[in-house]
Amino acid sequence: MTNDRIATAALGGGGPEVGVQGLGCMGMSFAYGPADADASRATLERALELGVTLYDTADAYGAGENERFLSPFLTAHRDEVVIATKFALTIPPDDPTRRIIRNDAPYVREAVEASLKRLGVDVIDLYYMHRRDVNVPIEETVGTMAELVREGKVKQLGLSEVTADELRAAHAVHPIAAVQSEWSLFSRDIEAKVVPAARELGVTLVPYSPLGRGFLTGSFADADQDLTADDFRRRMPRFTGENAAANAALLDPVRTVAEAHGASLGQVALAWVHQQAAVHGLPVVPIPGTRKPARVEENTAATRITLTEEELALLEPIAGKVAGTRYADMAFTSAGRE
């Protein structure tokens, strides 16, 4: 093991302690172009050495392939790892631009059995509703999820991209441990209503894409020019054309802060997200995704960076200047329904 292990945070009221930074595993099988399986496996192991214990996947990531990929790692480290997966979202292989959302009870039950089998586990530690089907009352969906808890198939419940009112309605049916939503220097819409509701209810915030899908690291400047044809960031309005050029200019204050700390752009972006726990008064466990051991080392080191009030003020205006929405269709996000 190493002396660089990260601190921990509670996952929901009375939930387990997990590393204060988790690992998003989607890109190991899906969405971000070709991946090196051996490097990804080494990344999983290095993350655990560093104290990362929350590993995040979904049945939609590669039509179950990401869950299958994680299975051997989970078998080897079952008592050390908290595995989170999700249901509700299907992306047709023949049309990756489409999204099929289902929250009905038969589908929930079908999905959990399939995920348990692919992951090779007896119980899922944290089971999320990935996206909201507004045609199904959330009380019905969470009621079915609560049955899975009572049956011992799931330990804790989570929701992704829900509004504050949806969170409250769900929590009234069964305690919600975590809410997952995009939260970064570029995406701060949840701060208006969702974050206060989570604080009120004792729910942990699990920010996905805390690095702005890599854009905040400076690893690419224009998705059309810099990323492979199968990378889904090429379909996101923020990362192409004039929007990308305008947003690249917003990284200047991040560079200024990074230079002051001898840190990378990504470390500053992650430090900012981690610091929101103190700013807003609730547990925050971001899940940056990576497929490289060295990047996990860089990301976890960000948990030990503290930004000054002056630096936070310098970074504050960025989100309000971002050009383009985070998805082409925002109807499936909490911001699209608030």
mmCIF file of C-alpha atoms in Angstrom:
data_model
loop_
_atom_site.group_PDB
_atom_site.id
_atom_site.type_symbol
_atom_site.label_atom_id
_atom_site.label_comp_id
_atom_site.label_asym_id
_atom_site.label_seq_id
_atom_site.Cartn_x
_atom_site.Cartn_y
_atom_site.Cartn_z
ATOM 1 C CA MET A 1 0.000 0.000 0.000
ATOM 2 C CA THR A 2 0.966 3.660 -0.028
ATOM 3 C CA ASN A 3 1.008 6.623 2.319
ATOM 4 C CA ASP A 4 -0.860 8.634 -0.317
ATOM 5 C CA ARG A 5 -4.250 7.152 0.509
ATOM 6 C CA ILE A 6 -7.076 9.652 0.302
ATOM 7 C CA ALA A 7 -9.464 10.638 3.076
ATOM 8 C CA THR A 8 -12.950 9.168 3.366
ATOM 9 C CA ALA A 9 -16.524 10.443 3.373
ATOM 10 C CA ALA A 10 -19.871 8.916 4.312
ATOM 11 C CA LEU A 11 -22.064 7.617 1.514
ATOM 12 C CA GLY A 12 -25.517 8.764 2.554
ATOM 13 C CA GLY A 13 -26.950 8.841 6.047
ATOM 14 C CA GLY A 14 -25.526 5.878 7.945
ATOM 15 C CA GLY A 15 -23.869 4.531 4.820
ATOM 16 C CA PRO A 16 -20.350 3.153 4.450
ATOM 17 C CA GLU A 17 -17.240 5.299 4.453
ATOM 18 C CA VAL A 18 -15.785 5.505 0.953
ATOM 19 C CA GLY A 19 -12.745 7.244 -0.450
ATOM 20 C CA VAL A 20 -13.547 10.924 -0.861
ATOM 21 C CA GLN A 21 -12.880 10.467 -4.578
ATOM 22 C CA GLY A 22 -14.329 7.602 -6.593
ATOM 23 C CA LEU A 23 -13.528 6.271 -10.038
ATOM 24 C CA GLY A 24 -15.777 6.573 -13.080
ATOM 25 C CA CYS A 25 -15.221 3.435 -15.152
ATOM 26 C CA MET A 26 -17.333 4.232 -18.243
ATOM 27 C CA GLY A 27 -14.439 5.160 -20.511
ATOM 28 C CA MET A 28 -12.791 1.772 -20.005
ATOM 29 C CA SER A 29 -15.451 0.233 -22.250
ATOM 30 C CA PHE A 30 -17.474 3.002 -23.856
ATOM 31 C CA ALA A 31 -17.832 6.529 -25.227
ATOM 32 C CA TYR A 32 -14.269 7.894 -25.242
ATOM 33 C CA GLY A 33 -12.683 5.955 -28.069
ATOM 34 C CA PRO A 34 -10.338 2.945 -27.931
ATOM 35 C CA ALA A 35 -9.184 1.762 -24.501
ATOM 36 C CA ASP A 36 -6.253 -0.424 -23.441
ATOM 37 C CA ALA A 37 -7.730 -3.197 -21.289
ATOM 38 C CA ASP A 38 -4.458 -3.938 -19.490
ATOM 39 C CA ALA A 39 -3.952 -0.262 -18.628
ATOM 40 C CA SER A 40 -7.534 -0.031 -17.434
ATOM 41 C CA ARG A 41 -7.082 -3.051 -15.161
ATOM 42 C CA ALA A 42 -3.900 -1.512 -13.758
ATOM 43 C CA THR A 43 -5.852 1.698 -13.173
ATOM 44 C CA LEU A 44 -8.462 -0.130 -11.102
ATOM 45 C CA GLU A 45 -5.748 -1.666 -8.922
ATOM 46 C CA ARG A 46 -3.784 1.564 -8.485
ATOM 47 C CA ALA A 47 -6.938 3.446 -7.551
ATOM 48 C CA LEU A 48 -7.648 0.951 -4.780
ATOM 49 C CA GLU A 49 -4.088 1.284 -3.460
ATOM 50 C CA LEU A 50 -4.672 5.033 -3.220
ATOM 51 C CA GLY A 51 -7.861 4.624 -1.188
ATOM 52 C CA VAL A 52 -10.416 4.893 -3.993
ATOM 53 C CA THR A 53 -13.200 2.500 -2.998
ATOM 54 C CA LEU A 54 -16.284 3.726 -4.901
ATOM 55 C CA TYR A 55 -16.287 2.349 -8.461
ATOM 56 C CA ASP A 56 -19.001 3.640 -10.769
ATOM 57 C CA THR A 57 -20.478 1.900 -13.814
ATOM 58 C CA ALA A 58 -23.876 1.419 -15.526
ATOM 59 C CA ASP A 59 -25.616 -1.182 -17.628
ATOM 60 C CA ALA A 60 -25.698 1.339 -20.486
ATOM 61 C CA TYR A 61 -21.914 1.585 -20.739
ATOM 62 C CA GLY A 62 -21.152 -0.574 -23.739
ATOM 63 C CA ALA A 63 -24.454 -2.458 -23.381
ATOM 64 C CA GLY A 64 -23.220 -4.196 -20.237
ATOM 65 C CA GLU A 65 -19.590 -4.551 -21.314
ATOM 66 C CA ASN A 66 -18.300 -2.219 -18.607
ATOM 67 C CA GLU A 67 -19.988 -4.267 -15.895
ATOM 68 C CA ARG A 68 -18.464 -7.458 -17.331
ATOM 69 C CA PHE A 69 -15.049 -5.804 -17.481
ATOM 70 C CA LEU A 70 -15.222 -4.920 -13.787
ATOM 71 C CA SER A 71 -16.312 -8.378 -12.658
ATOM 72 C CA PRO A 72 -12.847 -9.972 -12.157
ATOM 73 C CA PHE A 73 -11.655 -6.925 -10.196
ATOM 74 C CA LEU A 74 -14.731 -7.063 -7.978
ATOM 75 C CA THR A 75 -14.263 -10.785 -7.370
ATOM 76 C CA ALA A 76 -10.686 -10.190 -6.264
ATOM 77 C CA HIS A 77 -11.509 -7.226 -3.997
ATOM 78 C CA ARG A 78 -15.168 -7.641 -3.033
ATOM 79 C CA ASP A 79 -14.743 -6.714 0.627
ATOM 80 C CA GLU A 80 -12.722 -3.592 -0.201
ATOM 81 C CA VAL A 81 -14.872 -2.093 -2.951
ATOM 82 C CA VAL A 82 -18.236 -0.302 -3.091
ATOM 83 C CA ILE A 83 -19.729 -0.943 -6.514
ATOM 84 C CA ALA A 84 -22.291 1.447 -7.968
ATOM 85 C CA THR A 85 -24.236 0.700 -11.117
ATOM 86 C CA LYS A 86 -27.338 2.102 -12.802
ATOM 87 C CA PHE A 87 -30.460 1.161 -14.734
ATOM 88 C CA ALA A 88 -33.008 3.037 -16.885
ATOM 89 C CA LEU A 89 -30.954 4.088 -19.901
ATOM 90 C CA THR A 90 -30.495 2.171 -23.140
ATOM 91 C CA ILE A 91 -28.395 3.439 -26.040
ATOM 92 C CA PRO A 92 -29.184 1.524 -29.258
ATOM 93 C CA PRO A 93 -25.918 0.302 -30.876
ATOM 94 C CA ASP A 94 -27.259 1.162 -34.337
ATOM 95 C CA ASP A 95 -28.045 4.747 -33.298
ATOM 96 C CA PRO A 96 -25.787 6.062 -30.507
ATOM 97 C CA THR A 97 -27.583 9.411 -30.599
ATOM 98 C CA ARG A 98 -30.827 7.843 -29.273
ATOM 99 C CA ARG A 99 -31.744 7.434 -25.612
ATOM 100 C CA ILE A 100 -34.427 5.024 -24.418
ATOM 101 C CA ILE A 101 -35.512 5.634 -20.815
ATOM 102 C CA ARG A 102 -37.493 3.115 -18.744
ATOM 103 C CA ASN A 103 -38.383 3.355 -15.049
ATOM 104 C CA ASP A 104 -41.246 0.824 -14.862
ATOM 105 C CA ALA A 105 -41.141 -1.912 -12.236
ATOM 106 C CA PRO A 106 -40.728 -4.940 -14.565
ATOM 107 C CA TYR A 107 -37.794 -3.246 -16.270
ATOM 108 C CA VAL A 108 -36.139 -2.374 -12.941
ATOM 109 C CA ARG A 109 -36.327 -6.009 -11.860
ATOM 110 C CA GLU A 110 -35.038 -7.267 -15.198
ATOM 111 C CA ALA A 111 -32.172 -4.773 -15.106
ATOM 112 C CA VAL A 112 -30.990 -5.574 -11.588
ATOM 113 C CA GLU A 113 -30.821 -9.301 -12.278
ATOM 114 C CA ALA A 114 -28.805 -8.681 -15.436
ATOM 115 C CA SER A 115 -26.398 -6.338 -13.646
ATOM 116 C CA LEU A 116 -25.885 -8.766 -10.751
ATOM 117 C CA LYS A 117 -24.997 -11.486 -13.242
ATOM 118 C CA ARG A 118 -22.629 -9.339 -15.311
ATOM 119 C CA LEU A 119 -20.870 -7.940 -12.243
ATOM 120 C CA GLY A 120 -20.624 -11.373 -10.658
ATOM 121 C CA VAL A 121 -21.825 -10.139 -7.259
ATOM 122 C CA ASP A 122 -24.595 -11.185 -4.869
ATOM 123 C CA VAL A 123 -25.558 -7.621 -3.990
ATOM 124 C CA ILE A 124 -25.094 -4.189 -5.571
ATOM 125 C CA ASP A 125 -23.819 -1.670 -3.031
ATOM 126 C CA LEU A 126 -25.355 1.439 -4.640
ATOM 127 C CA TYR A 127 -28.053 1.164 -7.307
ATOM 128 C CA TYR A 128 -28.940 4.296 -9.256
ATOM 129 C CA MET A 129 -31.857 5.257 -11.424
ATOM 130 C CA HIS A 130 -29.748 6.569 -14.307
ATOM 131 C CA ARG A 131 -32.312 8.856 -15.916
ATOM 132 C CA ARG A 132 -35.887 9.860 -15.192
ATOM 133 C CA ASP A 133 -38.868 8.666 -17.206
ATOM 134 C CA VAL A 134 -41.406 11.400 -16.491
ATOM 135 C CA ASN A 135 -44.250 9.088 -17.537
ATOM 136 C CA VAL A 136 -43.654 6.861 -14.495
ATOM 137 C CA PRO A 137 -44.228 8.367 -11.028
ATOM 138 C CA ILE A 138 -40.892 8.428 -9.250
ATOM 139 C CA GLU A 139 -42.593 7.006 -6.159
ATOM 140 C CA GLU A 140 -43.374 3.841 -8.122
ATOM 141 C CA THR A 141 -39.824 3.439 -9.385
ATOM 142 C CA VAL A 142 -38.240 4.032 -5.994
ATOM 143 C CA GLY A 143 -40.829 1.749 -4.423
ATOM 144 C CA THR A 144 -39.589 -1.057 -6.648
ATOM 145 C CA MET A 145 -35.973 -0.166 -5.860
ATOM 146 C CA ALA A 146 -36.836 -0.295 -2.142
ATOM 147 C CA GLU A 147 -38.150 -3.828 -2.645
ATOM 148 C CA LEU A 148 -34.727 -4.770 -4.024
ATOM 149 C CA VAL A 149 -33.162 -3.500 -0.801
ATOM 150 C CA ARG A 150 -35.537 -5.594 1.298
ATOM 151 C CA GLU A 151 -34.777 -8.627 -0.866
ATOM 152 C CA GLY A 152 -31.035 -8.196 -0.299
ATOM 153 C CA LYS A 153 -30.181 -7.518 -3.938
ATOM 154 C CA VAL A 154 -29.238 -3.875 -3.342
ATOM 155 C CA LYS A 155 -27.799 -2.118 -0.282
ATOM 156 C CA GLN A 156 -28.353 1.592 -0.993
ATOM 157 C CA LEU A 157 -30.309 3.636 -3.516
ATOM 158 C CA GLY A 158 -29.158 6.499 -5.707
ATOM 159 C CA LEU A 159 -30.647 8.805 -8.320
ATOM 160 C CA SER A 160 -28.968 10.509 -11.253
ATOM 161 C CA GLU A 161 -29.984 13.800 -12.860
ATOM 162 C CA VAL A 162 -33.091 14.397 -10.741
ATOM 163 C CA THR A 163 -34.631 17.685 -9.685
ATOM 164 C CA ALA A 164 -34.892 18.790 -6.069
ATOM 165 C CA ASP A 165 -38.624 17.960 -6.000
ATOM 166 C CA GLU A 166 -37.976 14.521 -7.503
ATOM 167 C CA LEU A 167 -35.304 13.882 -4.886
ATOM 168 C CA ARG A 168 -37.649 14.823 -2.059
ATOM 169 C CA ALA A 169 -40.454 12.652 -3.441
ATOM 170 C CA ALA A 170 -38.104 9.698 -3.804
ATOM 171 C CA HIS A 171 -36.570 10.162 -0.359
ATOM 172 C CA ALA A 172 -40.044 10.071 1.193
ATOM 173 C CA VAL A 173 -40.448 6.521 -0.156
ATOM 174 C CA HIS A 174 -36.982 5.220 0.791
ATOM 175 C CA PRO A 175 -33.775 6.938 1.953
ATOM 176 C CA ILE A 176 -31.637 8.030 -0.973
ATOM 177 C CA ALA A 177 -27.907 7.692 -0.290
ATOM 178 C CA ALA A 178 -26.514 9.571 -3.273
ATOM 179 C CA VAL A 179 -27.449 11.882 -6.094
ATOM 180 C CA GLN A 180 -25.254 11.860 -9.155
ATOM 181 C CA SER A 181 -25.152 14.827 -11.484
ATOM 182 C CA GLU A 182 -22.661 16.752 -13.548
ATOM 183 C CA TRP A 183 -20.858 19.293 -11.340
ATOM 184 C CA SER A 184 -17.703 21.120 -12.301
ATOM 185 C CA LEU A 185 -16.236 24.539 -12.985
ATOM 186 C CA PHE A 186 -18.208 24.386 -16.252
ATOM 187 C CA SER A 187 -21.494 22.916 -14.921
ATOM 188 C CA ARG A 188 -23.055 24.373 -11.795
ATOM 189 C CA ASP A 189 -26.814 24.301 -12.403
ATOM 190 C CA ILE A 190 -27.445 21.856 -9.531
ATOM 191 C CA GLU A 191 -26.286 24.413 -6.960
ATOM 192 C CA ALA A 192 -29.560 26.345 -7.155
ATOM 193 C CA LYS A 193 -31.952 23.632 -5.942
ATOM 194 C CA VAL A 194 -30.553 20.097 -6.012
ATOM 195 C CA VAL A 195 -27.587 20.705 -3.716
ATOM 196 C CA PRO A 196 -29.688 22.426 -1.012
ATOM 197 C CA ALA A 197 -32.210 19.564 -1.153
ATOM 198 C CA ALA A 198 -29.442 16.979 -0.834
ATOM 199 C CA ARG A 199 -27.981 18.839 2.150
ATOM 200 C CA GLU A 200 -31.411 19.025 3.781
ATOM 201 C CA LEU A 201 -31.994 15.277 3.344
ATOM 202 C CA GLY A 202 -28.500 14.045 4.224
ATOM 203 C CA VAL A 203 -27.761 12.838 0.698
ATOM 204 C CA THR A 204 -24.210 12.593 -0.648
ATOM 205 C CA LEU A 205 -23.480 14.403 -3.928
ATOM 206 C CA VAL A 206 -21.541 12.308 -6.455
ATOM 207 C CA PRO A 207 -20.408 14.651 -9.249
ATOM 208 C CA TYR A 208 -19.755 13.004 -12.585
ATOM 209 C CA SER A 209 -17.594 14.667 -15.238
ATOM 210 C CA PRO A 210 -15.888 16.878 -12.627
ATOM 211 C CA LEU A 211 -13.175 17.472 -15.230
ATOM 212 C CA GLY A 212 -15.640 18.643 -17.860
ATOM 213 C CA ARG A 213 -15.172 15.359 -19.765
ATOM 214 C CA GLY A 214 -11.471 16.151 -20.020
ATOM 215 C CA PHE A 215 -11.878 19.651 -21.422
ATOM 216 C CA LEU A 216 -10.892 21.253 -18.102
ATOM 217 C CA THR A 217 -7.591 19.368 -18.181
ATOM 218 C CA GLY A 218 -6.624 20.961 -21.497
ATOM 219 C CA SER A 219 -6.246 17.499 -23.028
ATOM 220 C CA PHE A 220 -8.302 18.553 -26.049
ATOM 221 C CA ALA A 221 -9.468 21.896 -27.395
ATOM 222 C CA ASP A 222 -11.903 20.939 -30.182
ATOM 223 C CA ALA A 223 -13.606 17.544 -30.216
ATOM 224 C CA ASP A 224 -13.983 17.446 -33.995
ATOM 225 C CA GLN A 225 -10.286 18.018 -34.525
ATOM 226 C CA ASP A 226 -8.734 16.283 -31.525
ATOM 227 C CA LEU A 227 -10.871 13.204 -30.800
ATOM 228 C CA THR A 228 -11.582 9.972 -32.656
ATOM 229 C CA ALA A 229 -14.740 9.592 -34.730
ATOM 230 C CA ASP A 230 -16.361 7.258 -32.177
ATOM 231 C CA ASP A 231 -15.857 9.637 -29.232
ATOM 232 C CA PHE A 232 -19.275 10.862 -28.099
ATOM 233 C CA ARG A 233 -17.892 14.225 -26.989
ATOM 234 C CA ARG A 234 -18.022 15.176 -30.665
ATOM 235 C CA ARG A 235 -21.811 15.350 -30.257
ATOM 236 C CA MET A 236 -21.703 17.657 -27.239
ATOM 237 C CA PRO A 237 -22.292 21.344 -28.066
ATOM 238 C CA ARG A 238 -19.614 22.684 -25.696
ATOM 239 C CA PHE A 239 -16.728 20.912 -27.326
ATOM 240 C CA THR A 240 -16.927 21.801 -31.009
ATOM 241 C CA GLY A 241 -16.623 24.823 -33.264
ATOM 242 C CA GLU A 242 -17.029 28.320 -31.911
ATOM 243 C CA ASN A 243 -18.218 27.024 -28.550
ATOM 244 C CA ALA A 244 -15.019 25.049 -28.062
ATOM 245 C CA ALA A 245 -12.870 28.044 -28.959
ATOM 246 C CA ALA A 246 -14.766 30.288 -26.541
ATOM 247 C CA ASN A 247 -14.608 27.725 -23.753
ATOM 248 C CA ALA A 248 -10.894 27.077 -24.214
ATOM 249 C CA ALA A 249 -10.287 30.731 -23.384
ATOM 250 C CA LEU A 250 -12.050 30.207 -20.039
ATOM 251 C CA LEU A 251 -9.220 27.994 -18.842
ATOM 252 C CA ASP A 252 -6.859 30.950 -18.318
ATOM 253 C CA PRO A 253 -7.778 31.506 -14.644
ATOM 254 C CA VAL A 254 -7.489 27.751 -14.044
ATOM 255 C CA ARG A 255 -3.940 27.941 -15.406
ATOM 256 C CA THR A 256 -3.167 30.861 -13.113
ATOM 257 C CA VAL A 257 -4.287 28.905 -10.056
ATOM 258 C CA ALA A 258 -2.520 25.754 -11.238
ATOM 259 C CA GLU A 259 0.779 27.608 -11.582
ATOM 260 C CA ALA A 260 0.440 28.970 -8.041
ATOM 261 C CA HIS A 261 0.077 25.429 -6.668
ATOM 262 C CA GLY A 262 2.521 23.676 -8.986
ATOM 263 C CA ALA A 263 -0.482 21.615 -10.060
ATOM 264 C CA SER A 264 -2.148 20.542 -13.279
ATOM 265 C CA LEU A 265 -5.323 22.106 -14.666
ATOM 266 C CA GLY A 266 -7.215 18.939 -13.817
ATOM 267 C CA GLN A 267 -6.026 18.988 -10.228
ATOM 268 C CA VAL A 268 -7.331 22.526 -9.778
ATOM 269 C CA ALA A 269 -10.677 21.565 -11.324
ATOM 270 C CA LEU A 270 -10.960 18.579 -8.981
ATOM 271 C CA ALA A 271 -9.812 20.560 -5.935
ATOM 272 C CA TRP A 272 -12.591 23.050 -6.681
ATOM 273 C CA VAL A 273 -15.207 20.258 -6.721
ATOM 274 C CA HIS A 274 -13.890 18.750 -3.503
ATOM 275 C CA GLN A 275 -14.021 22.145 -1.828
ATOM 276 C CA GLN A 276 -17.728 22.438 -2.584
ATOM 277 C CA ALA A 277 -18.303 20.032 0.314
ATOM 278 C CA ALA A 278 -17.257 22.773 2.732
ATOM 279 C CA VAL A 279 -18.888 25.548 0.692
ATOM 280 C CA HIS A 280 -22.289 23.841 0.635
ATOM 281 C CA GLY A 281 -22.122 21.743 3.791
ATOM 282 C CA LEU A 282 -22.627 18.199 2.495
ATOM 283 C CA PRO A 283 -20.494 15.179 1.527
ATOM 284 C CA VAL A 284 -19.164 15.393 -2.034
ATOM 285 C CA VAL A 285 -17.513 12.375 -3.694
ATOM 286 C CA PRO A 286 -16.607 13.130 -7.329
ATOM 287 C CA ILE A 287 -15.965 10.251 -9.730
ATOM 288 C CA PRO A 288 -13.452 11.429 -12.347
ATOM 289 C CA GLY A 289 -12.928 8.812 -15.013
ATOM 290 C CA THR A 290 -9.582 7.692 -16.335
ATOM 291 C CA ARG A 291 -7.927 4.678 -17.911
ATOM 292 C CA LYS A 292 -4.355 5.388 -16.785
ATOM 293 C CA PRO A 293 -2.717 4.641 -13.402
ATOM 294 C CA ALA A 294 -0.666 7.844 -13.537
ATOM 295 C CA ARG A 295 -3.826 9.875 -14.010
ATOM 296 C CA VAL A 296 -5.435 8.278 -10.948
ATOM 297 C CA GLU A 297 -2.363 9.330 -8.970
ATOM 298 C CA GLU A 298 -2.724 12.875 -10.288
ATOM 299 C CA ASN A 299 -6.460 12.986 -9.592
ATOM 300 C CA THR A 300 -6.274 11.676 -6.044
ATOM 301 C CA ALA A 301 -3.463 14.105 -5.246
ATOM 302 C CA ALA A 302 -5.981 16.884 -5.943
ATOM 303 C CA THR A 303 -7.772 15.956 -2.699
ATOM 304 C CA ARG A 304 -4.819 17.485 -0.839
ATOM 305 C CA ILE A 305 -4.989 20.864 -2.596
ATOM 306 C CA THR A 306 -6.819 23.673 -0.806
ATOM 307 C CA LEU A 307 -7.764 26.720 -2.840
ATOM 308 C CA THR A 308 -7.705 30.142 -1.201
ATOM 309 C CA GLU A 309 -10.722 32.435 -1.067
ATOM 310 C CA GLU A 310 -9.030 34.623 -3.684
ATOM 311 C CA GLU A 311 -8.528 31.620 -5.977
ATOM 312 C CA LEU A 312 -12.127 30.498 -5.550
ATOM 313 C CA ALA A 313 -13.221 34.029 -6.447
ATOM 314 C CA LEU A 314 -11.042 33.936 -9.557
ATOM 315 C CA LEU A 315 -12.684 30.675 -10.680
ATOM 316 C CA GLU A 316 -16.218 31.711 -9.727
ATOM 317 C CA PRO A 317 -17.257 33.435 -13.026
ATOM 318 C CA ILE A 318 -16.226 30.581 -15.332
ATOM 319 C CA ALA A 319 -19.478 28.589 -15.382
ATOM 320 C CA GLY A 320 -21.558 31.631 -16.244
ATOM 321 C CA LYS A 321 -19.502 32.213 -19.385
ATOM 322 C CA VAL A 322 -19.560 28.679 -20.814
ATOM 323 C CA ALA A 323 -20.837 28.485 -24.392
ATOM 324 C CA GLY A 324 -23.161 25.615 -25.274
ATOM 325 C CA THR A 325 -25.203 23.157 -23.220
ATOM 326 C CA ARG A 326 -23.709 20.046 -21.672
ATOM 327 C CA TYR A 327 -25.915 17.794 -23.817
ATOM 328 C CA ALA A 328 -27.522 18.435 -27.182
ATOM 329 C CA ASP A 329 -30.844 17.409 -25.583
ATOM 330 C CA MET A 330 -31.148 18.678 -22.013
ATOM 331 C CA ALA A 331 -34.581 17.111 -21.486
ATOM 332 C CA PHE A 332 -32.988 14.140 -19.732
ATOM 333 C CA THR A 333 -31.169 16.299 -17.177
ATOM 334 C CA SER A 334 -32.349 17.833 -13.922
ATOM 335 C CA ALA A 335 -31.673 21.300 -15.352
ATOM 336 C CA GLY A 336 -34.036 20.539 -18.212
ATOM 337 C CA ARG A 337 -36.882 19.915 -15.736
ATOM 338 C CA GLU A 338 -36.221 22.367 -12.873
#
